[in-house]
Short mmCIF file of C-alpha atoms and ligand atoms in Angstrom, two decimals:
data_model
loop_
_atom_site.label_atom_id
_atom_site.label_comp_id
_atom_site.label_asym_id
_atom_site.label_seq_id
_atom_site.Cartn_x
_atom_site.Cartn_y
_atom_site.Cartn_z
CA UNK A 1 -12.10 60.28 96.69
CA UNK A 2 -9.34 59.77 98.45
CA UNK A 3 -9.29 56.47 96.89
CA UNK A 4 -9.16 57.33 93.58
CA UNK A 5 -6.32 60.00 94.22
CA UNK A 6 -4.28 57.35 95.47
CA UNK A 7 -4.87 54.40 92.72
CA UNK A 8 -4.66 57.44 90.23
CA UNK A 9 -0.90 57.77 91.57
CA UNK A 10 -0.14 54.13 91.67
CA UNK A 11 -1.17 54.06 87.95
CA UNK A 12 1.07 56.47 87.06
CA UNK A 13 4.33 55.48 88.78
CA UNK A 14 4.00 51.90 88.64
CA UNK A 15 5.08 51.65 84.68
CA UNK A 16 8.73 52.02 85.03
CA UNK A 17 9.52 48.34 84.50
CA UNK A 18 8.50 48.57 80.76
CA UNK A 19 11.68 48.86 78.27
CA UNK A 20 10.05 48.20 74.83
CA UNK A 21 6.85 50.78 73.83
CA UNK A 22 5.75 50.30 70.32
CA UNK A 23 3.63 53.61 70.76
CA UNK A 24 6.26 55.77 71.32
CA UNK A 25 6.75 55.13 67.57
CA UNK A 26 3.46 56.02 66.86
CA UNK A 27 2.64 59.40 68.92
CA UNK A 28 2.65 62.11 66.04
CA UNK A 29 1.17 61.96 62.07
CA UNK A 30 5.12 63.03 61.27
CA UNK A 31 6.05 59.51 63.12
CA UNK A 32 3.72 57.30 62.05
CA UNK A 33 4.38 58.20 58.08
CA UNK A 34 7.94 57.33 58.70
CA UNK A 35 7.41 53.93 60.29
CA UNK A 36 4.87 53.27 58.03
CA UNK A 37 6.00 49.85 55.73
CA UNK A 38 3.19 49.65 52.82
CA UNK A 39 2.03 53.19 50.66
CA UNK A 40 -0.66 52.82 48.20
CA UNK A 41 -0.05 54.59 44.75
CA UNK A 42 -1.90 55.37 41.94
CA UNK A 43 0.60 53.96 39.95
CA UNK A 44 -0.20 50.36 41.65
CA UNK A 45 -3.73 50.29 40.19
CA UNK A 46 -5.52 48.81 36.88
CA UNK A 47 -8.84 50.11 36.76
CA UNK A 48 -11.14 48.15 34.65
CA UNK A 49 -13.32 49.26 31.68
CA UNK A 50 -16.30 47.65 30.15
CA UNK A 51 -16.77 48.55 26.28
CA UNK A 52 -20.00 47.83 24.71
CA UNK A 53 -21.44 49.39 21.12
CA UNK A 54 -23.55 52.24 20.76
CA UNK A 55 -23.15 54.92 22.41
CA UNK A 56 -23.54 56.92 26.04
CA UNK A 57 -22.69 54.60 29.08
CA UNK A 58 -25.18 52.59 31.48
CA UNK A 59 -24.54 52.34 35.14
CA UNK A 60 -24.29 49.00 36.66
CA UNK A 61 -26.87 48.23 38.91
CA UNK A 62 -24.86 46.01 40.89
CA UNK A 63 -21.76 48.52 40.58
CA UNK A 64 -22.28 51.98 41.42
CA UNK A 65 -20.06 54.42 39.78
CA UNK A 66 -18.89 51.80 37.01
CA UNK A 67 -20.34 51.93 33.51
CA UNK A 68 -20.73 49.79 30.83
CA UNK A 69 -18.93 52.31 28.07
CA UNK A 70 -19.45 53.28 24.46
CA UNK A 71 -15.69 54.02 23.27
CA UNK A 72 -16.05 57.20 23.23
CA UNK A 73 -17.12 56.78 26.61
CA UNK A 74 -13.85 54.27 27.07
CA UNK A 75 -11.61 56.89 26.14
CA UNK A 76 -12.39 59.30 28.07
CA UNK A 77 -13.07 57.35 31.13
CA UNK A 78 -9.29 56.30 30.31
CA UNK A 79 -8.33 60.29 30.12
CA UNK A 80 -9.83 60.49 33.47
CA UNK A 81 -7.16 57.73 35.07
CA UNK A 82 -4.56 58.88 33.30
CA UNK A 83 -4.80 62.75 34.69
CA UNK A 84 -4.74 61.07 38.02
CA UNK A 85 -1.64 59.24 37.25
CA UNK A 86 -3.10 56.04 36.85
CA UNK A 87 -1.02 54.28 34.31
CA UNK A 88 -3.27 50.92 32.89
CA UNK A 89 -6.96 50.33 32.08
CA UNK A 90 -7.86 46.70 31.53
CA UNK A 91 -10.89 46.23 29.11
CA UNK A 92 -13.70 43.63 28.86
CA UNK A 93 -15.99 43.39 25.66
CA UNK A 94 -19.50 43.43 25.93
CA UNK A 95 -20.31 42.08 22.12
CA UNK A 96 -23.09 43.04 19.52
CA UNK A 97 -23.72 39.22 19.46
CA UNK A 98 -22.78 35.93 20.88
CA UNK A 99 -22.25 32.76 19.07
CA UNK A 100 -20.95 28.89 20.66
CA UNK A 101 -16.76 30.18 19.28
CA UNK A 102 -17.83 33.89 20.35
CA UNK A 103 -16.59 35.24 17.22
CA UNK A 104 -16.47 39.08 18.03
CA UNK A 105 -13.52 38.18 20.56
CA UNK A 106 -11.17 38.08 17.97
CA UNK A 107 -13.11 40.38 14.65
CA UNK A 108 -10.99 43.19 13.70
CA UNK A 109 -14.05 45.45 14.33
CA UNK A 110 -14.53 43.65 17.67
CA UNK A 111 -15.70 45.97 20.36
CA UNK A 112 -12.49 45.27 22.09
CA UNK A 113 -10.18 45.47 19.52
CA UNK A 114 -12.04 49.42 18.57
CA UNK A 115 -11.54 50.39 21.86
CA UNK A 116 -7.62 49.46 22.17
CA UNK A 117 -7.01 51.54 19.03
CA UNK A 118 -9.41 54.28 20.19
CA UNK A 119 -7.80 54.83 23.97
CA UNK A 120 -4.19 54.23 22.56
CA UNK A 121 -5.05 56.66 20.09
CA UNK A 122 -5.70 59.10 22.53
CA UNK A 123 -3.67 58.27 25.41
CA UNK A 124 -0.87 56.30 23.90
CA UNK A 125 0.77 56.37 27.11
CA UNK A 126 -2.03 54.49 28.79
CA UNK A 127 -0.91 50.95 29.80
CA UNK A 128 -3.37 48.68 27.53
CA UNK A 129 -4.45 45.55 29.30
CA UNK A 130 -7.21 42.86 27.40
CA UNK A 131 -8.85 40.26 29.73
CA UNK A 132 -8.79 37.25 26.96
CA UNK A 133 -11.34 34.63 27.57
CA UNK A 134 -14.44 33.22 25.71
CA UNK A 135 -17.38 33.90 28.37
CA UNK A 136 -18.68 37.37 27.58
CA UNK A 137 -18.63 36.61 24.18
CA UNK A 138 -20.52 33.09 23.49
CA UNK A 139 -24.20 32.49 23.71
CA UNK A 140 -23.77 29.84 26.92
CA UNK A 141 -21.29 32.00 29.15
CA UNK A 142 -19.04 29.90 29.38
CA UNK A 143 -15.07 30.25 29.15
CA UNK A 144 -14.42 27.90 26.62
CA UNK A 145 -15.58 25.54 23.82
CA UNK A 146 -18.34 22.87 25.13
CA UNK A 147 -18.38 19.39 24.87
CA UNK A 148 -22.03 19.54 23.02
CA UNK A 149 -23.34 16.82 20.72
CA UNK A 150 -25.00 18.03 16.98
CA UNK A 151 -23.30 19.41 13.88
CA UNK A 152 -22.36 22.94 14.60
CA UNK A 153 -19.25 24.32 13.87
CA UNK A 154 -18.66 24.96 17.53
CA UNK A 155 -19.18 21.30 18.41
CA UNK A 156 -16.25 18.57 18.57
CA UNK A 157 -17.55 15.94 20.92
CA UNK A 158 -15.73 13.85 23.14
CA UNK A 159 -17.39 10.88 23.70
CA UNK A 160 -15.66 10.49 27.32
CA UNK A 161 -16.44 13.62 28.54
CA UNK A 162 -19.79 15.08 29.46
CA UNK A 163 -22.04 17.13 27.57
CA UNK A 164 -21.18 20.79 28.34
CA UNK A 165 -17.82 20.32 29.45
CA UNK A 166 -15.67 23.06 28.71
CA UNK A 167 -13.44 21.47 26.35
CA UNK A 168 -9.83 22.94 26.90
CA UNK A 169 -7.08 21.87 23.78
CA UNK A 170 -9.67 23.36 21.18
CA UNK A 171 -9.99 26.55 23.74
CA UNK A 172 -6.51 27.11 23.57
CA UNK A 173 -6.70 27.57 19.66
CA UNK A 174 -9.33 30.62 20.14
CA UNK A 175 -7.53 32.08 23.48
CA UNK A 176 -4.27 32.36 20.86
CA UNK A 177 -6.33 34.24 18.42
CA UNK A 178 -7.44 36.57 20.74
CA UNK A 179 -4.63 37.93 22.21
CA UNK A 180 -2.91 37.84 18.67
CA UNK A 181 -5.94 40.22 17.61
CA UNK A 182 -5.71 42.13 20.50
CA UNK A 183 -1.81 42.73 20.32
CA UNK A 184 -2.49 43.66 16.16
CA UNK A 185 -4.76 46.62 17.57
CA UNK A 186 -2.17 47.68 19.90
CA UNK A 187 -2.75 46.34 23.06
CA UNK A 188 0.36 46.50 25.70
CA UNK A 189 -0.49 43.25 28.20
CA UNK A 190 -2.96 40.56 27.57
CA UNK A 191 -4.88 39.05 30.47
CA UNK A 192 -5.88 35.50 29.94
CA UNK A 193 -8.42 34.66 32.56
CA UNK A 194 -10.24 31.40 31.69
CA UNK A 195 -7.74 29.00 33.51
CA UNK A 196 -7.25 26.51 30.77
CA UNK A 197 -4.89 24.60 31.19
CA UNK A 198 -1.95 25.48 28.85
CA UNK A 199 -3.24 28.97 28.04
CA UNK A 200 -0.13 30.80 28.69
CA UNK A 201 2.24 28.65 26.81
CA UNK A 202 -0.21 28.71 23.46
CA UNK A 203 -0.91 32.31 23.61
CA UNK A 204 3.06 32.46 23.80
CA UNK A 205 3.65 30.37 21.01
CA UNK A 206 0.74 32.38 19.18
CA UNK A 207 2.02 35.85 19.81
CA UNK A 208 5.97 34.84 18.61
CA UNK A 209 4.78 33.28 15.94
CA UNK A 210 2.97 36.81 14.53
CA UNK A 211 5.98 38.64 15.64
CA UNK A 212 4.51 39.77 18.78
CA UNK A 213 7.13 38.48 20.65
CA UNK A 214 7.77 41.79 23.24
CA UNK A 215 3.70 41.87 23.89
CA UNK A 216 3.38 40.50 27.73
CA UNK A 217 0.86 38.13 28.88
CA UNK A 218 -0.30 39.20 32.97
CA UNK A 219 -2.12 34.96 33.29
CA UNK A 220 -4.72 35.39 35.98
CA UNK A 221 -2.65 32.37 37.24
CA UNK A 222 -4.68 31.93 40.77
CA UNK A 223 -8.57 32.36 39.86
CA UNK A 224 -10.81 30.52 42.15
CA UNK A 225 -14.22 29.79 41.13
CA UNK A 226 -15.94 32.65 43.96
CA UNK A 227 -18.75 34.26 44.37
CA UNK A 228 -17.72 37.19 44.81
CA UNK A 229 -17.69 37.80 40.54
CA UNK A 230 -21.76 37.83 40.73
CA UNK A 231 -21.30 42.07 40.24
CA UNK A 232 -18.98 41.25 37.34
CA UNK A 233 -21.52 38.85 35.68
CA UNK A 234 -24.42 41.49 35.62
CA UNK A 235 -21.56 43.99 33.90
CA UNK A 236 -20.07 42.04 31.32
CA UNK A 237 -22.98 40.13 30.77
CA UNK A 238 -21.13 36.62 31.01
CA UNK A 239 -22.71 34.79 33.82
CA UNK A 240 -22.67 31.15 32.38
CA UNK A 241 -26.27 29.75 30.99
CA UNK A 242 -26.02 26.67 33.21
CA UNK A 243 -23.81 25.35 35.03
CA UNK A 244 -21.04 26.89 36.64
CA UNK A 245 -17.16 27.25 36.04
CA UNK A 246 -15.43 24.89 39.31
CA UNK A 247 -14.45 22.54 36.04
CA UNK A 248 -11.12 25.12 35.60
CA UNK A 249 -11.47 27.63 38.53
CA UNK A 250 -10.19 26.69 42.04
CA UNK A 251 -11.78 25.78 44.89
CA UNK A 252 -11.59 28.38 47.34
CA UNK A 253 -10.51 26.33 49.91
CA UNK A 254 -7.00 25.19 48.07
CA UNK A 255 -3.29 27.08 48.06
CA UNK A 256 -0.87 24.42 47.48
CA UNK A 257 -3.04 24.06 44.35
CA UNK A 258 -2.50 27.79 43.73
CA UNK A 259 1.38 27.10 43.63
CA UNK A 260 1.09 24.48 41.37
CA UNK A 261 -0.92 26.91 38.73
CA UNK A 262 1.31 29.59 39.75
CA UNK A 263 4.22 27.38 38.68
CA UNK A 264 3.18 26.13 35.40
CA UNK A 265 2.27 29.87 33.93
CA UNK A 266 6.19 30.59 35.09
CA UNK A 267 7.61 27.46 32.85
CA UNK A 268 4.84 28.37 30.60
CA UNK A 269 6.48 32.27 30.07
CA UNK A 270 4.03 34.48 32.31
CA UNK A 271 5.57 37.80 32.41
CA UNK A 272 3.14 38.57 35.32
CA UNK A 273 1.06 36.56 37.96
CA UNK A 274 -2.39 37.33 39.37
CA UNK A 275 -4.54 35.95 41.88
CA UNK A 276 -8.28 36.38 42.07
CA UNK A 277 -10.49 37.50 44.22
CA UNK A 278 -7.77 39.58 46.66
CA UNK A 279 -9.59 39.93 50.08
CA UNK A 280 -10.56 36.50 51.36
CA UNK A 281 -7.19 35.35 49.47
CA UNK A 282 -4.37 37.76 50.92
CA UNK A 283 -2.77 34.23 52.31
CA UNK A 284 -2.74 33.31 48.67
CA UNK A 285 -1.15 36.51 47.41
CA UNK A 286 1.49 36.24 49.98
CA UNK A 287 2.33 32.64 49.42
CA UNK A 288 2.51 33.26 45.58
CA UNK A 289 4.58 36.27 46.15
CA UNK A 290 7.04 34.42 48.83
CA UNK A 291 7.16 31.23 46.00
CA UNK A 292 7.84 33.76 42.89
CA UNK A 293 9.17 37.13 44.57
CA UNK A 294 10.71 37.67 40.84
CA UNK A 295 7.89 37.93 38.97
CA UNK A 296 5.28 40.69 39.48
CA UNK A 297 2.21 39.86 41.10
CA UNK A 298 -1.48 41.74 40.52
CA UNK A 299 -4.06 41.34 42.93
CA UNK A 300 -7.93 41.34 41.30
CA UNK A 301 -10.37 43.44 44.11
CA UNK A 302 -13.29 41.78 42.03
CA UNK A 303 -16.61 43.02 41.65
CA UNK A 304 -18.18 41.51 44.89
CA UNK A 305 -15.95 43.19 46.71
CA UNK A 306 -16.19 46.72 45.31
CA UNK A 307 -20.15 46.17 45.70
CA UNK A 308 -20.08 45.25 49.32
CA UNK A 309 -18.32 48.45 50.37
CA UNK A 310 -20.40 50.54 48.09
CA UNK A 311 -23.25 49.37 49.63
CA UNK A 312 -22.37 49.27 53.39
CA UNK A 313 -21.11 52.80 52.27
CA UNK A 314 -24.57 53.88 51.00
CA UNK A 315 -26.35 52.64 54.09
CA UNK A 316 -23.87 54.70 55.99
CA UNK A 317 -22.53 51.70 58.07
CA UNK A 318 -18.24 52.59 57.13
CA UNK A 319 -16.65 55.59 55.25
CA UNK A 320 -16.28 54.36 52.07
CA UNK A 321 -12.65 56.07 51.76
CA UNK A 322 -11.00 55.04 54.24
CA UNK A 323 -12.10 51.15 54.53
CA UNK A 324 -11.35 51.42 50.90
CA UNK A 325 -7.80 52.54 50.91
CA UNK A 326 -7.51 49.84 54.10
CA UNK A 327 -8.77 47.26 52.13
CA UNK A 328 -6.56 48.03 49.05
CA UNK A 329 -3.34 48.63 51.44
CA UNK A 330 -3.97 45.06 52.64
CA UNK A 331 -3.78 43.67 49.37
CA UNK A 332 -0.39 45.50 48.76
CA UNK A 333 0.65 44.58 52.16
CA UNK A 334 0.25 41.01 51.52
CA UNK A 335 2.14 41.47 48.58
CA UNK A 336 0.78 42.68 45.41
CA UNK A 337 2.56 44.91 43.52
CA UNK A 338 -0.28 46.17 41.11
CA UNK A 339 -4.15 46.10 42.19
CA UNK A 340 -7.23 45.87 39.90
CA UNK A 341 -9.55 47.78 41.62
CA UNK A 342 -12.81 49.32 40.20
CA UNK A 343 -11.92 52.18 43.01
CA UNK A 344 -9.22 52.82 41.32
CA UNK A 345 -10.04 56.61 40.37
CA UNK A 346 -11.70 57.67 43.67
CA UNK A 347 -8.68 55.74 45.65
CA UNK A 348 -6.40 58.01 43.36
CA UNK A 349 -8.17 61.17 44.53
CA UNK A 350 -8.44 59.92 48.08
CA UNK A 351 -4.39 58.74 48.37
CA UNK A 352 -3.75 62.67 47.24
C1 LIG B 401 -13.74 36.20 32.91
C2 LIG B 401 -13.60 37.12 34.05
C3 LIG B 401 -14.43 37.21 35.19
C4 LIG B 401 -13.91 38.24 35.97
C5 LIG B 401 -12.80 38.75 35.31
N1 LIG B 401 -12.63 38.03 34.13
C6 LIG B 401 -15.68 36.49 35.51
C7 LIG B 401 -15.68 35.04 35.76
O1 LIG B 401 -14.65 34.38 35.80
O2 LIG B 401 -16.79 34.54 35.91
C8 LIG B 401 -14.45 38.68 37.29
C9 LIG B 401 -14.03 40.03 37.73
C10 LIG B 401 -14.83 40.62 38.84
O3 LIG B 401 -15.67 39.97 39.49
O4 LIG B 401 -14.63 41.80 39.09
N2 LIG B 401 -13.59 36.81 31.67
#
């Protein structure tokens, strides 16, 4: 006892030689907000909507708490962000029928294109975003045109290519009417997310030309062909037929690649850059926001990622708040400025 009495002491007086003590920084709630260097917003978030006919809404299996909307549904799923101050939706199309061009993508009575004039309708404040790409909308999945022999009206084979290659000049083409049809209905942004190469500079030249020249285009400039999207697929029901997408996505393993692509959407006029998936790629986001600290940069918190913290959640292995708001303050720290996050609502309750 007498022992312990007399380490006890030594513990206690021996600490004089230390000068610098990060913790005296952090000793009170009142310090530590004042030191702290990142604050998650809801203004920083794009929460994602999926739009299908019909009517109601169907949970996602995969995605609990996200719903495959009617656009009735759409809207007011949209009213809901915006009365927590969450300024931008970004919508995908789930479409009555898919086709080799995917022809709904850019119909006037799309699915998309009803719900962009139904939420701005509504909530014209609301901050419309459109994810413009082919996959959820023709019959193989994938995000472009194939390289398929016969005599369809989709088809224009290259000999030198394979069969089923996704076939990227004549993509461009369709990706140009899209956002053109998009921007008609009133949306604010357009997303293009199929990485063809090129995309941003012909939806550019496609938008000016129609006299949407003030209509911005966010180019998911950094998408890497991940796994963690498998959530995504079983929502917007665009998993490819066969096959699989590392022909134009990026192998996860690259960043001096993910320069490059950030690069070429700059010259090509990207108002905004993105990079996709956000939490194995936070070295990415920083090293695209370090290259390009002008332009704004999102951060996508894909499906896979919302789904393994719902799920961990539900077995009650973490609290689902606060690994959540971690997870998204990481992505911010690392340096995105806006975050599409399918927690976007609950992370706007939580931050309050
Ligand atoms: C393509 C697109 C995908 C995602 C966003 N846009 C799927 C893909 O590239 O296969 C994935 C988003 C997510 O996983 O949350 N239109």
């Amino acid at each position: 006892m007498a022992l312990l009495e007399l380490e006890t002491k030594k513990l206690v007086t021996d600490h004089c030689s230390l000068i610098t003590r990060p913790r005296r920084l952090r000793q009170t709630e009142a310090l530590r907000s004042m030191m702290r260097e990142t604050e998650l917003n809801a203004r920083d978030f794009i929460y994602p909507l999926f739009v299908r006919h019909g009517s109601g809404r169907t949970e996602i299996r995969s995605m609990p708490g996200i719903f495959q909307l009617s656009v009735d549904e759409a809207v007011r799923e949209a009213e809901s962000a915006a009365s927590l101050g969450i300024p931008s939706v970004i919508l995908f199309g789930i479409p009555a029928e898919k086709d080799p061009l995917g022809l709904e993508n850019f119909a006037d009575d799309g699915i998309v294109q009803q719900a962009i004039k139904a939420i701005k309708r509504n909530t014209p404040d609301m901050v419309v975003v459109t994810d413009v790409c082919l996959c959820e909308y023709t019959d193989h999945g994938h995000c472009g045109i194939l390289n398929v022999g016969g005599d369809g009206l989709a088809t224009r084979p290259h000999a030198h290519l394979p069969e089923g290659y996704v076939l990227n000049d004549p993509t461009l083409d369709i990706l140009g009417k899209v956002a053109v049809s998009h921007a008609e209905c009133g949306a604010d942004i357009v997303a293009p997310s199929g990485m063809m190469d090129g995309m941003v500079a012909a939806i550019r030249a496609a938008l000016d030309e129609c006299g949407f020249e003030n209509t911005p285009i966010l180019s998911y400039s950094v998408k890497y062909a991940s796994s963690f999207y498998g959530p995504f697929r079983e929502a917007a029901e665009g998993a490819p037929k066969f096959g699989d997408r590392k022909s134009h996505q990026m192998d996860p393993a690259n960043v001096r690649e993910a320069l490059r692509e950030a690069a070429l959407d700059v010259d090509e006029g990207a108002d905004m850059l993105m990079v996709k998936p956000a939490l194995a790629y936070l070295d990415v986001i920083r090293a695209v926001k370090e290259a390009f600290p002008e332009l704004p940069l999102a951060a996508y918190n894909v499906s896979g990622e919302y789904a393994m913290i719902k799920a961990a959640a539900a077995n009650g292995w973490i609290d689902e708040a606060k690994v959540t708001l971690e997870t998204l303050t990481g992505m911010k720290r690392a340096g995105a400025d806006l975050i599409i996050t399918y927690h976007a609502l609950d992370a706007a309750k939580w931050i309050r």
